[in-house]
XYZ file of C-alpha atoms in Angstrom:
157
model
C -40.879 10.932 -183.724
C -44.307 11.031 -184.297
C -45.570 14.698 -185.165
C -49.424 14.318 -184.912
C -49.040 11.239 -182.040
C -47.689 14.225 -180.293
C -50.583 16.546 -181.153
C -49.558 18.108 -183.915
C -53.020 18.357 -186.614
C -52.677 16.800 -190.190
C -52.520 20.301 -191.597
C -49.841 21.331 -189.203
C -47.475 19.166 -189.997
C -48.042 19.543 -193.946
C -47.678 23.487 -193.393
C -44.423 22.161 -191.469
C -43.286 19.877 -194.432
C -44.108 22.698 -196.702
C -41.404 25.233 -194.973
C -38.880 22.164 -194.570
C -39.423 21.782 -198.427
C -39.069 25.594 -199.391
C -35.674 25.962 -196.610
C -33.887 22.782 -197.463
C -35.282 21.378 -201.363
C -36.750 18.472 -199.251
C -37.568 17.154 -195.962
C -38.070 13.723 -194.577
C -41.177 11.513 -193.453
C -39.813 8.613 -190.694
C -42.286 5.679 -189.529
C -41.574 3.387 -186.696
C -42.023 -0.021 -186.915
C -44.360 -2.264 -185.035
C -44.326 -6.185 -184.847
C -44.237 -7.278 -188.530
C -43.818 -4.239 -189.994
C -40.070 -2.540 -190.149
C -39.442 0.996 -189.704
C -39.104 3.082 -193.212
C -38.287 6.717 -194.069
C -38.618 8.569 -197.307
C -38.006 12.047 -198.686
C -40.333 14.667 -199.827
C -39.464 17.305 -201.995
C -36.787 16.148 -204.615
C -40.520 15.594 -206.681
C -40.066 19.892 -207.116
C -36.468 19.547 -208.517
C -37.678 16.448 -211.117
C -36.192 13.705 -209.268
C -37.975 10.028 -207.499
C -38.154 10.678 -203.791
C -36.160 7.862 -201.820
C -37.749 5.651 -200.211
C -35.286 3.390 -197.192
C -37.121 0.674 -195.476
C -35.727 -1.663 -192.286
C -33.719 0.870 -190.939
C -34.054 2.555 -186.976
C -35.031 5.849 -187.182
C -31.122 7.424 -186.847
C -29.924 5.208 -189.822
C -32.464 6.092 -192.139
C -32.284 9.647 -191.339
C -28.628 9.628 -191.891
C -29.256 7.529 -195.857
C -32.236 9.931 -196.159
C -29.850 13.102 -196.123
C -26.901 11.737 -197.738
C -28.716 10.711 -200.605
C -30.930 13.567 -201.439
C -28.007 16.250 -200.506
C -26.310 13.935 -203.289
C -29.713 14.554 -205.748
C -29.941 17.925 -205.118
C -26.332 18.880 -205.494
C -26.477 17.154 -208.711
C -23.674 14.418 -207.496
C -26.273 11.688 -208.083
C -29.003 10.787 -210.242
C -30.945 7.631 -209.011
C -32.571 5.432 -211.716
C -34.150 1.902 -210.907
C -30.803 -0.718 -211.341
C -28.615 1.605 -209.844
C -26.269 0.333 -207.567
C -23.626 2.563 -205.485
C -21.171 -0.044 -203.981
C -19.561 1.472 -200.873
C -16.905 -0.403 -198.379
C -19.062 -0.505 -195.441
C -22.431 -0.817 -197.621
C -24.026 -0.773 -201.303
C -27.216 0.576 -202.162
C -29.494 -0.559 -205.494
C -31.901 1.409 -206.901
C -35.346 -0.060 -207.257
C -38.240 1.404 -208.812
C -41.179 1.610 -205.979
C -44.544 0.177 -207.766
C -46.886 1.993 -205.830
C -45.264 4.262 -204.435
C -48.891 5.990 -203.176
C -49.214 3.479 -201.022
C -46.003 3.985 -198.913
C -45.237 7.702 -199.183
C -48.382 8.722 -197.644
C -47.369 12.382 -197.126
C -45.413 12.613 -200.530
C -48.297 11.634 -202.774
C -50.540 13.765 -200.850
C -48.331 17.056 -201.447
C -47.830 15.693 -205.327
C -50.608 13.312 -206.375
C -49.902 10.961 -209.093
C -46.805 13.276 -210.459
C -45.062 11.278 -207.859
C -42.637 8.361 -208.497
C -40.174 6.724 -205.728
C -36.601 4.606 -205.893
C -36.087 2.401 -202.897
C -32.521 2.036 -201.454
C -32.242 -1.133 -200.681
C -28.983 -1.788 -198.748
C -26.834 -4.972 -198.027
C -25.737 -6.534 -194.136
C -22.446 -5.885 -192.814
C -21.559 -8.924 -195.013
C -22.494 -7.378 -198.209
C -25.402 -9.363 -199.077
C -28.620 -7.832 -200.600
C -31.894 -9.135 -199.007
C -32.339 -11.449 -201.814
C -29.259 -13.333 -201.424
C -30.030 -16.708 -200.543
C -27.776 -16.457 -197.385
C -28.615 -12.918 -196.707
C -29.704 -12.314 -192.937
C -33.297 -13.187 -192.224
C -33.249 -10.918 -189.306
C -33.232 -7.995 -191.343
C -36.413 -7.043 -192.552
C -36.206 -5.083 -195.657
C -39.639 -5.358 -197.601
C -39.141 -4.828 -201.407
C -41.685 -2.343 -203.277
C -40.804 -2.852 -206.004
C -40.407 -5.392 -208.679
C -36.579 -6.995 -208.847
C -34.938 -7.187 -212.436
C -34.690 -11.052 -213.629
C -30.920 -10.637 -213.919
C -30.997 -10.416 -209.763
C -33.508 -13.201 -209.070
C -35.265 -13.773 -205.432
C -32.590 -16.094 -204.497
């Protein structure tokens, strides 16, 4: 999964990001976890058609692939239109829309193709049981660190 662990150089894999970009309006950027620190995936490109990348975080590798593409095919089609407070409610799971902070400090490979004209939405998703990771009885299990700032009408819990 790892381009460059698998000796690909750092200008490489931005040349290949570049063509993904150009082919397909976006590509995406996937980062395993380690102990601590959950898996997360993002988009690049939907910057070039005036849209937030996306931003998923806590998912494996497959599953944020899968919310990565639905999503932005959604963007660029013009089906959807993310904006922080969003939420899509689904029968299996519902997304909200929250505004990444720093959104430099996550999508590494983003902000290095577009600087500061960058911003970023994260999808934050609910548990089988429909709770969002603020819920006080949401599932502790399931990492899901926040980057961004939650509107008081949601609370922490």
């Amino acid at each position: 999964m790892c381009e460059m662990c698998d000796g690909k150089s750092w200008e490489q894999v931005r040349e290949q990001n570049r063509k993904r970009i150009a082919r397909y309006g976006y590509t995406t950027v996937l980062v395993e976890g380690s102990p601590g620190s959950p898996p997360f995936g993002y988009t690049m490109g939907l910057t070039k058609s005036g849209h937030p990348e996306l931003l998923v975080t806590g998912l494996d590798a497959r599953a944020a692939q899968a919310m990565l593409t639905l999503f932005a095919t959604m963007v660029l089609s013009g089906q959807e239109s993310f904006v922080p407070g969003l939420a899509l409610l689904g029968d299996e799971c519902s997304v909200y829309s929250l505004e990444v902070v720093h959104p430099e400090d996550v999508l590494i490979w983003a902000h290095e193709l577009y600087g500061c004209r960058m911003s970023a939405i994260q999808l934050v998703w609910t548990d089988v049981e429909g709770r969002f990771p603020w819920a006080p009885n949401a599932n502790p299990e399931l990492l899901q660190p926040l980057h961004g700032i939650l509107p008081p009408s949601w609370g922490a819990g």
